[in-house]
PDB file of C-alpha atoms and ligand atoms in Angstrom:
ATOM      1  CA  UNK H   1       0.000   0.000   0.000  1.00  0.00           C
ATOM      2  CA  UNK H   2       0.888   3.424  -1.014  1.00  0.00           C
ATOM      3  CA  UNK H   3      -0.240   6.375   1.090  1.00  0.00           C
ATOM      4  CA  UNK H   4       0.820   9.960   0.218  1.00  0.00           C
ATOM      5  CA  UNK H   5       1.795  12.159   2.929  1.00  0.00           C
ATOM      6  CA  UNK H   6       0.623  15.668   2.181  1.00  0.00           C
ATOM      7  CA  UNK H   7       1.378  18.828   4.691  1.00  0.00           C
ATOM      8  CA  UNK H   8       0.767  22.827   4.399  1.00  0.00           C
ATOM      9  CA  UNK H   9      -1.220  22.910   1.166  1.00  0.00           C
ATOM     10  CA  UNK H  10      -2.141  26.600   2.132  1.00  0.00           C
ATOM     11  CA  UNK H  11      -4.878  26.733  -0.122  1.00  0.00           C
ATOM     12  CA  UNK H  12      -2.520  26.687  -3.301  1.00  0.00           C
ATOM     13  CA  UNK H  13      -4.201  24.125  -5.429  1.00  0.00           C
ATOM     14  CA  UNK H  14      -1.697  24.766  -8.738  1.00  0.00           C
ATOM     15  CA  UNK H  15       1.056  22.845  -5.692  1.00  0.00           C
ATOM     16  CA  UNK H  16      -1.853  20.772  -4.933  1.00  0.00           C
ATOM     17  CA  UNK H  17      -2.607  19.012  -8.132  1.00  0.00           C
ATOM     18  CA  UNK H  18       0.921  19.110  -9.061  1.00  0.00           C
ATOM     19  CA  UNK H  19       2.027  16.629  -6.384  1.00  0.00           C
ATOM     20  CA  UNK H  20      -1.087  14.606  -6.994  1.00  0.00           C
ATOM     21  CA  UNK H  21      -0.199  14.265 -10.812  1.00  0.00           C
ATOM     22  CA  UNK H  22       3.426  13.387  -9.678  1.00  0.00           C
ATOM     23  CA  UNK H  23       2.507  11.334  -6.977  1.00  0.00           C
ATOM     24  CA  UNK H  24      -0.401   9.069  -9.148  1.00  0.00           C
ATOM     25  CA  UNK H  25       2.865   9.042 -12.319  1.00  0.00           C
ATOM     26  CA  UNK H  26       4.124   6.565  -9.991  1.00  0.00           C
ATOM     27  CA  UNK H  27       1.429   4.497  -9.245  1.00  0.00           C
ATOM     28  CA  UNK H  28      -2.214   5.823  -7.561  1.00  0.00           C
ATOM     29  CA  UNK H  29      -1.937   5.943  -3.696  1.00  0.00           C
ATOM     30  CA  UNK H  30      -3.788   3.991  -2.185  1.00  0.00           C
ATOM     31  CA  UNK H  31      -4.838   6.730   0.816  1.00  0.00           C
ATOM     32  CA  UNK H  32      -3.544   9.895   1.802  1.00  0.00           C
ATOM     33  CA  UNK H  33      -2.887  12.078   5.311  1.00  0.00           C
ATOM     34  CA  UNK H  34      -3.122  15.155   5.685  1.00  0.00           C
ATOM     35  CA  UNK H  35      -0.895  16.772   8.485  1.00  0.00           C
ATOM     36  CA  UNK H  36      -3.046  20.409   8.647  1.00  0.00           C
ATOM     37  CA  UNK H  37      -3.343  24.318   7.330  1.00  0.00           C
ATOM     38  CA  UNK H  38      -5.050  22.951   3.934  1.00  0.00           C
ATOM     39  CA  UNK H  39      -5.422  26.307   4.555  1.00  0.00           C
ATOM     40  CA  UNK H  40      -4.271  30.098   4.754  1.00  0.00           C
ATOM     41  CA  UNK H  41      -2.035  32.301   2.616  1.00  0.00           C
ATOM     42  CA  UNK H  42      -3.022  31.196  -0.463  1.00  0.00           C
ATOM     43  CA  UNK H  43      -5.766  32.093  -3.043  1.00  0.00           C
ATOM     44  CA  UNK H  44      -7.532  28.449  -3.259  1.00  0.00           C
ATOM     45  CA  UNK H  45      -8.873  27.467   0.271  1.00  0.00           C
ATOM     46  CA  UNK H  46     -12.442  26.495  -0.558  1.00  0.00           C
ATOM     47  CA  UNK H  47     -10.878  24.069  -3.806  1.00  0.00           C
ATOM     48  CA  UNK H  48      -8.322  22.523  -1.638  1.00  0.00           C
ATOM     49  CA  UNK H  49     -10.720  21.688   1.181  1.00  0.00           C
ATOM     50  CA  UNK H  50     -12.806  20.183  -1.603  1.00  0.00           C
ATOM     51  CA  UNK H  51     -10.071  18.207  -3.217  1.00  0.00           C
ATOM     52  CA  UNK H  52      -8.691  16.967   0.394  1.00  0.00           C
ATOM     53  CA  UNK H  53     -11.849  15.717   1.254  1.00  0.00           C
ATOM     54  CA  UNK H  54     -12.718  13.937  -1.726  1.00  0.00           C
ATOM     55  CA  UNK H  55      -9.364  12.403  -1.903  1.00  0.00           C
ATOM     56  CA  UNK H  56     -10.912  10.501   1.763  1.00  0.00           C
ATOM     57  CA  UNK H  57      -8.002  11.977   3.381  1.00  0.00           C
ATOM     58  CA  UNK H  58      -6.840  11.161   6.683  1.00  0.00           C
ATOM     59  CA  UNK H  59      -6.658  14.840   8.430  1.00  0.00           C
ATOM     60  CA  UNK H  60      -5.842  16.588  11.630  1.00  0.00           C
ATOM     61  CA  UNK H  61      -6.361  20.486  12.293  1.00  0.00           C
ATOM     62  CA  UNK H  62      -3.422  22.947  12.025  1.00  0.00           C
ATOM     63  CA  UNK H  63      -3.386  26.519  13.209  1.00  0.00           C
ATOM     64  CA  UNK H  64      -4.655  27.979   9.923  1.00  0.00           C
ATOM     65  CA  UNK H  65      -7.929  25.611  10.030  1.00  0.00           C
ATOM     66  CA  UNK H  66      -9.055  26.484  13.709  1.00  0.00           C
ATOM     67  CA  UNK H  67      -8.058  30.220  12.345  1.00  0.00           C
ATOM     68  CA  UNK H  68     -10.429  29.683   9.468  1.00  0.00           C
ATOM     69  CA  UNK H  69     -13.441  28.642  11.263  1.00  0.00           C
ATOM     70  CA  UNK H  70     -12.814  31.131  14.325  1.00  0.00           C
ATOM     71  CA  UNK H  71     -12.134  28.661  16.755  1.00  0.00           C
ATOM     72  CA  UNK H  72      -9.328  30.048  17.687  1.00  0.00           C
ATOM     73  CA  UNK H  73      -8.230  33.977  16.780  1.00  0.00           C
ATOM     74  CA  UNK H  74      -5.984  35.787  14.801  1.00  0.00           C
ATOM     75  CA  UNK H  75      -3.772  37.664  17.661  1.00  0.00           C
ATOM     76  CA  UNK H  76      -0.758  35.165  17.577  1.00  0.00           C
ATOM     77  CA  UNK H  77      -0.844  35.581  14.234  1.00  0.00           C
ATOM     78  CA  UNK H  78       1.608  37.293  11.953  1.00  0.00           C
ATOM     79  CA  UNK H  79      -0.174  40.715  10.812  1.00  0.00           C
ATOM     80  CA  UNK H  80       0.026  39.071   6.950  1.00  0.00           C
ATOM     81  CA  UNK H  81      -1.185  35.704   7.805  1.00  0.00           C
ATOM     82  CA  UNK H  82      -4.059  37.444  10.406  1.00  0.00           C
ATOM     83  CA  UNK H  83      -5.124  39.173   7.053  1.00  0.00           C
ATOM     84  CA  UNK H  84      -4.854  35.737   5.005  1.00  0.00           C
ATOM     85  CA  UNK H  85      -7.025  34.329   7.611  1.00  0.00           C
ATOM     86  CA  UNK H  86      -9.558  36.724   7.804  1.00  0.00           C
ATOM     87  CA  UNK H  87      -9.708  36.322   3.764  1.00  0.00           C
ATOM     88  CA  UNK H  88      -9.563  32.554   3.907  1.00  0.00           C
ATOM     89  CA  UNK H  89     -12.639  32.696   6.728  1.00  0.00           C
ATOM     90  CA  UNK H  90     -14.809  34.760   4.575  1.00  0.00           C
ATOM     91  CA  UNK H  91     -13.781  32.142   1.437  1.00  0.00           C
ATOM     92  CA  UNK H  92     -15.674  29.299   2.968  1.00  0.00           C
ATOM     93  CA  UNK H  93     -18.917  28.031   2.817  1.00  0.00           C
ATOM     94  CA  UNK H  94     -20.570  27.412   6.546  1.00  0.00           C
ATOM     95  CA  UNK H  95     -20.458  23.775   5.117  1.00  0.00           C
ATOM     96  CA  UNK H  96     -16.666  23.449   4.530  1.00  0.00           C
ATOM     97  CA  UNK H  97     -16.006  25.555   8.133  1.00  0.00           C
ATOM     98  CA  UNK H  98     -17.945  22.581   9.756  1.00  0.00           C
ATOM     99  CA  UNK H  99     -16.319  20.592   8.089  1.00  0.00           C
ATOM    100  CA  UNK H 100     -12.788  21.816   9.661  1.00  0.00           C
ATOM    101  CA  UNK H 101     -14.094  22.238  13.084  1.00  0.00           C
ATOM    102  CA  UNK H 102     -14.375  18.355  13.274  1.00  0.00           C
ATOM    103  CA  UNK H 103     -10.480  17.492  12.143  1.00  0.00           C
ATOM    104  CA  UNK H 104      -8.765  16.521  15.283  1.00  0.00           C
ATOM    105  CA  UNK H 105      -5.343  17.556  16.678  1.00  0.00           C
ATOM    106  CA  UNK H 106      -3.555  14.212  16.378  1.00  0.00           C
ATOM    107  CA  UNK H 107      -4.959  10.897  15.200  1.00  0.00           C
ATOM    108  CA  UNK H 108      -3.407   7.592  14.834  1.00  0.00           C
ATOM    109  CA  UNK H 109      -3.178   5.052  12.266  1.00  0.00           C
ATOM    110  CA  UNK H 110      -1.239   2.201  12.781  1.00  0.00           C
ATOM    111  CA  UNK H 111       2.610   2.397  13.166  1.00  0.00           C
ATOM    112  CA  UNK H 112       2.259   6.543  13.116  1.00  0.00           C
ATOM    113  CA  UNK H 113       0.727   9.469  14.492  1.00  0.00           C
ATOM    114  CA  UNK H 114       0.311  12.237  12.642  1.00  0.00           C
ATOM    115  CA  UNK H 115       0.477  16.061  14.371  1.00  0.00           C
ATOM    116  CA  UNK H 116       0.680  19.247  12.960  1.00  0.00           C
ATOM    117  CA  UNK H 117       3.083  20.778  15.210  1.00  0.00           C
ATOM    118  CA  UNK H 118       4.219  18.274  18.038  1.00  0.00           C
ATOM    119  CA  UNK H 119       2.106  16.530  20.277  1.00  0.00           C
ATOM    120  CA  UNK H 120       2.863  18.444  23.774  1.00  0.00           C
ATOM    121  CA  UNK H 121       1.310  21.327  21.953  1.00  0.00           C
ATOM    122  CA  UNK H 122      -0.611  20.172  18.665  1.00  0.00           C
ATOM    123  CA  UNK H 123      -1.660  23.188  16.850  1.00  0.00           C
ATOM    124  CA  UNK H 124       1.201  25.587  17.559  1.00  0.00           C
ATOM    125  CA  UNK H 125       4.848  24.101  18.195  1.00  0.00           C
ATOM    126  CA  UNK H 126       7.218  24.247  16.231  1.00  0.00           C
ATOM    127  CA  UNK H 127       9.743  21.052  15.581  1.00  0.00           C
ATOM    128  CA  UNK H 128      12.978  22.161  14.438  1.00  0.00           C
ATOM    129  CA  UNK H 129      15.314  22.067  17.747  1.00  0.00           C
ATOM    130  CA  UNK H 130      16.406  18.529  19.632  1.00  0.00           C
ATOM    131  CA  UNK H 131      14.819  19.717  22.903  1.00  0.00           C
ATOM    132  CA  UNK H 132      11.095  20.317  21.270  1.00  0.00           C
ATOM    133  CA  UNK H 133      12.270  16.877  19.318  1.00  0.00           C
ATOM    134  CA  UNK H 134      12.794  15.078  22.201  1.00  0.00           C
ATOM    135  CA  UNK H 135       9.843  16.473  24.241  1.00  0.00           C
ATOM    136  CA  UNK H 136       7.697  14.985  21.338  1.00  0.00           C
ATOM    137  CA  UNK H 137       9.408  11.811  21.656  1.00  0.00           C
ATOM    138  CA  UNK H 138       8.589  11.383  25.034  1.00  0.00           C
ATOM    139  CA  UNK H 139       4.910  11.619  24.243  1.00  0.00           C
ATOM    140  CA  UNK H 140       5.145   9.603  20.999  1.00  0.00           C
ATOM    141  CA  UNK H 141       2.980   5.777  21.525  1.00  0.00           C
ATOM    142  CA  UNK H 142       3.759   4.818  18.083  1.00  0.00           C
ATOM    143  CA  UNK H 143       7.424   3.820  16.798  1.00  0.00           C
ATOM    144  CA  UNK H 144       6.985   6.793  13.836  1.00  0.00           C
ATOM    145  CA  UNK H 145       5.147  10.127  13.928  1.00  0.00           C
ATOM    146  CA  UNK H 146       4.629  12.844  10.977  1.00  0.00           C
ATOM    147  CA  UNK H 147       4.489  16.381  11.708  1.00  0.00           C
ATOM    148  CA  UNK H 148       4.601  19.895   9.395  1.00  0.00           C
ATOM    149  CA  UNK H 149       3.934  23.398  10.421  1.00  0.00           C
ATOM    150  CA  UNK H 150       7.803  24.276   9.734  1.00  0.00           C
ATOM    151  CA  UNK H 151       7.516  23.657   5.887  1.00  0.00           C
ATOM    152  CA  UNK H 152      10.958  21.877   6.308  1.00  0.00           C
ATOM    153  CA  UNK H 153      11.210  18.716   5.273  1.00  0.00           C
ATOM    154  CA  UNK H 154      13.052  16.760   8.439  1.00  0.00           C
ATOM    155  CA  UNK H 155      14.155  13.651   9.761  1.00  0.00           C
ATOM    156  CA  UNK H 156      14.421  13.417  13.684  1.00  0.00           C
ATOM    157  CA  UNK H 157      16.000   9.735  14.761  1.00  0.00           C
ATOM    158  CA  UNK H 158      15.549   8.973  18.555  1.00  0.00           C
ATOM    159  CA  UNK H 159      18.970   7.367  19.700  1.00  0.00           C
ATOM    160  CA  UNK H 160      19.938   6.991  23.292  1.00  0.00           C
ATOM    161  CA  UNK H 161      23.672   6.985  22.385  1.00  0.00           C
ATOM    162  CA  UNK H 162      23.388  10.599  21.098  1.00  0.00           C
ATOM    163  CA  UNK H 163      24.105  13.306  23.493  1.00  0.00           C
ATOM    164  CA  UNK H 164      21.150  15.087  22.864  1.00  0.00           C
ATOM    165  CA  UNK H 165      18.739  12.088  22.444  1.00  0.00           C
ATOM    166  CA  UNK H 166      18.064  12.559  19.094  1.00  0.00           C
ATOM    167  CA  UNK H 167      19.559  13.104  15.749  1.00  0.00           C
ATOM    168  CA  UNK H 168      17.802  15.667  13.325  1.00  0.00           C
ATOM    169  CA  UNK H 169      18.235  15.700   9.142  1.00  0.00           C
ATOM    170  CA  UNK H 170      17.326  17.596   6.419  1.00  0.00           C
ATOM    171  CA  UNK H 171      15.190  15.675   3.964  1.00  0.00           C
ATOM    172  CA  UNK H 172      16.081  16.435  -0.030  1.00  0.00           C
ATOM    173  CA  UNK H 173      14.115  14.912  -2.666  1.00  0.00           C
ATOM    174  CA  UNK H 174      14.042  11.704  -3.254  1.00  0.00           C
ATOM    175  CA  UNK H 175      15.604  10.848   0.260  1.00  0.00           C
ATOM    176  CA  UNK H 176      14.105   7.111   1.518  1.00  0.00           C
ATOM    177  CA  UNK H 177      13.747   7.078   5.067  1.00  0.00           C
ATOM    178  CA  UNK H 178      14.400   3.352   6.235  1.00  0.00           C
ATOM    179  CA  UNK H 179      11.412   2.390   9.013  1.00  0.00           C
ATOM    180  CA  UNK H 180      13.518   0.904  11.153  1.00  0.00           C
ATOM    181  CA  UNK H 181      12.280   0.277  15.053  1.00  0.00           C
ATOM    182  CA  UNK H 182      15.503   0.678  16.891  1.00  0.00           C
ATOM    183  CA  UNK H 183      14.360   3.791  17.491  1.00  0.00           C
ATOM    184  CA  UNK H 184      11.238   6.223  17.329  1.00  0.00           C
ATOM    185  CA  UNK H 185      11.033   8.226  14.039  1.00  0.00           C
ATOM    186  CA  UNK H 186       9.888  11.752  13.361  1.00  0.00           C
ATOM    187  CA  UNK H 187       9.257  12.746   9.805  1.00  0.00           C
ATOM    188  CA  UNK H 188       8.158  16.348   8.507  1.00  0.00           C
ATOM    189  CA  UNK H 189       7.256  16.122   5.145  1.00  0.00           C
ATOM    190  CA  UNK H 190       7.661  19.799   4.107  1.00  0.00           C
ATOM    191  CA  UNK H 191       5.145  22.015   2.781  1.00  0.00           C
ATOM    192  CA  UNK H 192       2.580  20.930  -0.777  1.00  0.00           C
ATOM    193  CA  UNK H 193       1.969  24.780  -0.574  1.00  0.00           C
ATOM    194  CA  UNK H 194       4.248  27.011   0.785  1.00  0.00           C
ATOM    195  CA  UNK H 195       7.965  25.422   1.509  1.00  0.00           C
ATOM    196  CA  UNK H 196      10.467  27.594   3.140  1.00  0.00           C
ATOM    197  CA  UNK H 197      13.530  25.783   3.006  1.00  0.00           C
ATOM    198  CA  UNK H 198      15.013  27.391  -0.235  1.00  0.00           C
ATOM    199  CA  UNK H 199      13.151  25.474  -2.715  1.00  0.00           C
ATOM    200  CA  UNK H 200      10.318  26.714  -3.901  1.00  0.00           C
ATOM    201  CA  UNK H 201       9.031  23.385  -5.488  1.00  0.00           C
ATOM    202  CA  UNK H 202       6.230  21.723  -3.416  1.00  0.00           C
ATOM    203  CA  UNK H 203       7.010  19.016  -1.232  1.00  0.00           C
ATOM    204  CA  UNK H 204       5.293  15.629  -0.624  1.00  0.00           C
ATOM    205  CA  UNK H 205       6.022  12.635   0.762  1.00  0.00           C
ATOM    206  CA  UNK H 206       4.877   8.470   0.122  1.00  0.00           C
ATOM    207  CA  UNK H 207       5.186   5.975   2.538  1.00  0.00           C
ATOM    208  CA  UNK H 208       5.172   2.580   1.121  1.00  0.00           C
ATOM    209  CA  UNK H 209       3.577   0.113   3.718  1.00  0.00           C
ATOM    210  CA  UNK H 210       5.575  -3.104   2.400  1.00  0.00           C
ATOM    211  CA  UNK H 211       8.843  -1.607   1.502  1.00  0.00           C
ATOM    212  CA  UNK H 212       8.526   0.067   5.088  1.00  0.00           C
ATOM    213  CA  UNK H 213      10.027   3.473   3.985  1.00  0.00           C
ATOM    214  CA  UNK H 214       9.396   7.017   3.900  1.00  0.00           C
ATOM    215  CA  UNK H 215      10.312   8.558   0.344  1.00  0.00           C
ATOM    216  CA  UNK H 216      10.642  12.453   0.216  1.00  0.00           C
ATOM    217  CA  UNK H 217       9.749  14.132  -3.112  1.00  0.00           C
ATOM    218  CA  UNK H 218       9.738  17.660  -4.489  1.00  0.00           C
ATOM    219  CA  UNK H 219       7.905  18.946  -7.306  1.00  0.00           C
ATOM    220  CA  UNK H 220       7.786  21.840  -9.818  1.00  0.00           C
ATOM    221  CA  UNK H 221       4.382  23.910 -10.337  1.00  0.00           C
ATOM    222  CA  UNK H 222       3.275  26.438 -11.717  1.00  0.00           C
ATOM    223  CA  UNK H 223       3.980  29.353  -9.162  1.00  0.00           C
ATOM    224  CA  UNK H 224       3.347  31.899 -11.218  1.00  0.00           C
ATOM    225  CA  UNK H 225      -0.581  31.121 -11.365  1.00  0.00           C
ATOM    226  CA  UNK H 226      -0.520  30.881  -7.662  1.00  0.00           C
ATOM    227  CA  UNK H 227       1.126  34.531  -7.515  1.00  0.00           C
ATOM    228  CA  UNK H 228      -1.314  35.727 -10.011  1.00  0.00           C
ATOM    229  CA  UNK H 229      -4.425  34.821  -7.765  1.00  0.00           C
ATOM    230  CA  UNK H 230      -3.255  35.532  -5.004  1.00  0.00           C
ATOM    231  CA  UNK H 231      -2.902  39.300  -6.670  1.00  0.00           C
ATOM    232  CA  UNK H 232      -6.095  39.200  -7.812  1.00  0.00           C
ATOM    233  CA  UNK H 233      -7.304  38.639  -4.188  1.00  0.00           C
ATOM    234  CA  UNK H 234      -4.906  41.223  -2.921  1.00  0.00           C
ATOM    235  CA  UNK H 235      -3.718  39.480  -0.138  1.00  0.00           C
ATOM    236  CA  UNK H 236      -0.379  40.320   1.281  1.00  0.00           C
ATOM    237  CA  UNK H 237       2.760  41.328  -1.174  1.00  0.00           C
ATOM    238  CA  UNK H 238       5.213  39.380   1.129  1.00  0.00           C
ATOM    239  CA  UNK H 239       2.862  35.625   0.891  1.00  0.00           C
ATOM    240  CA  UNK H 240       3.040  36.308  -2.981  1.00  0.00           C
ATOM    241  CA  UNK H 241       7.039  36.752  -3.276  1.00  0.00           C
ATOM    242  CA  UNK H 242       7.881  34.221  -0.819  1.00  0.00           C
ATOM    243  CA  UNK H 243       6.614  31.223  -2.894  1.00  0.00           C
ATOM    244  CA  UNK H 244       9.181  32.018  -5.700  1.00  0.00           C
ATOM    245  CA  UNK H 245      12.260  32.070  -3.257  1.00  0.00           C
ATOM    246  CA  UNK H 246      10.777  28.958  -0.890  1.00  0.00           C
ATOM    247  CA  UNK H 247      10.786  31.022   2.241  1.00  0.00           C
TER     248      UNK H 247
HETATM  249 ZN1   ZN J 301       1.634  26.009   7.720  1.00  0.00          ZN
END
């Protein structure tokens, strides 16, 4: 079984389909997870809510969803993403908010759980240091977890012998992450819509159930149609330039 990993589509569908057509060149997955903020910054939120859903995807809430529906507010936003969120709110249909309010903040399905941040604090934390790593370790049941919210693709290996507990890499594309159980796993996935790691091509990733592996992939879209929507919708200069530098 093939399931696609998918994090951070931020409402940019062009990224969206664009991993989807790569991803089903290489044989259809079989399911996909979602790891939160379908939504936010981008021009698309209603169409990638759509396409997430039909695609049966397995989903839990990021900051950008609760922000969407008003379940939580806009104050520890950024003042650019408060504006994108206040757009993206009005974007929806009462149906599709609903929708988001019932995505939970971690879920499990078999040998992972999948967070959007880490699990001591779901929605918000950020997983890019050994100590946050290791605090998520701590509270991780299942040998692997997958997390996003960084847009930074990552590899976090528990291992005692370490001094800091853990060992943390940065994931390039086509990177294979061995599921190994000598240790727990943490794998970020990077970002379908919005990567900030210096590449601006979206980032996905497939885990293959019988080869027991991760595989990181990155993906060229059309940015440029993203930009132009996002225009169009005059949301904020900075969201627009960042997708053609990846930060
Ligand atoms: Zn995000």
């Amino acid at each position: 079984m093939r399931i696609m990993i998918l994090s951070d589509v931020h409402a940019n569908l062009a990224a969206l389909e664009a991993v989807l057509r790569h991803a089903n060149a290489h044989g259809t997955p079989d399911a996909f997870w979602c790891l939160g903020d379908s939504v936010g910054y981008g021009p698309q939120p209603a169409e990638c809510v759509a396409r997430l859903k039909e695609l049966g995807a397995l989903w839990v809430a990021g900051n950008h969803e609760r922000a969407a529906t008003g379940a939580i507010g806009t104050e520890e936003f950024n003042p650019d993403a408060a504006a994108a969120a206040i757009w993206t709110k009005g974007r929806l249909s009462d149906g599709a908010r609903a929708f988001l309010d019932t995505l939970p903040e971690t879920t499990e399905d078999g040998d992972f759980t999948l967070v959007h941040g880490t699990l001591r604090w779901p929605i918000w934390e950020y997983l890019y240091s050994h100590e946050v790593a290791l605090d998520h370790l701590t509270l991780q049941r299942t040998p692997f977890s997958l997390v996003g919210h960084t847009h930074v693709p990552l590899l976090v290996m528990e291992d005692g012998a370490s001094p800091q507990g853990c060992e943390l890499y940065r994931l390039d594309d086509g990177d294979e992450v061995k599921l190994k159980r000598e240790g727990k796993l943490v794998i970020n996935p990077g970002s379908v819509g919005q990567p900030r790691d210096g590449d601006p091509r979206a980032a996905y990733a497939v885990y293959d159930t019988e080869g027991e592996s991760v595989v990181l992939r990155r993906v060229e879209y059309d940015i440029e149609a993203t930009q132009q929507l996002m225009a169009e919708a005059q949301l904020p200069r900075w969201l627009i330039d960042r997708l053609a530098i990846g930060r």
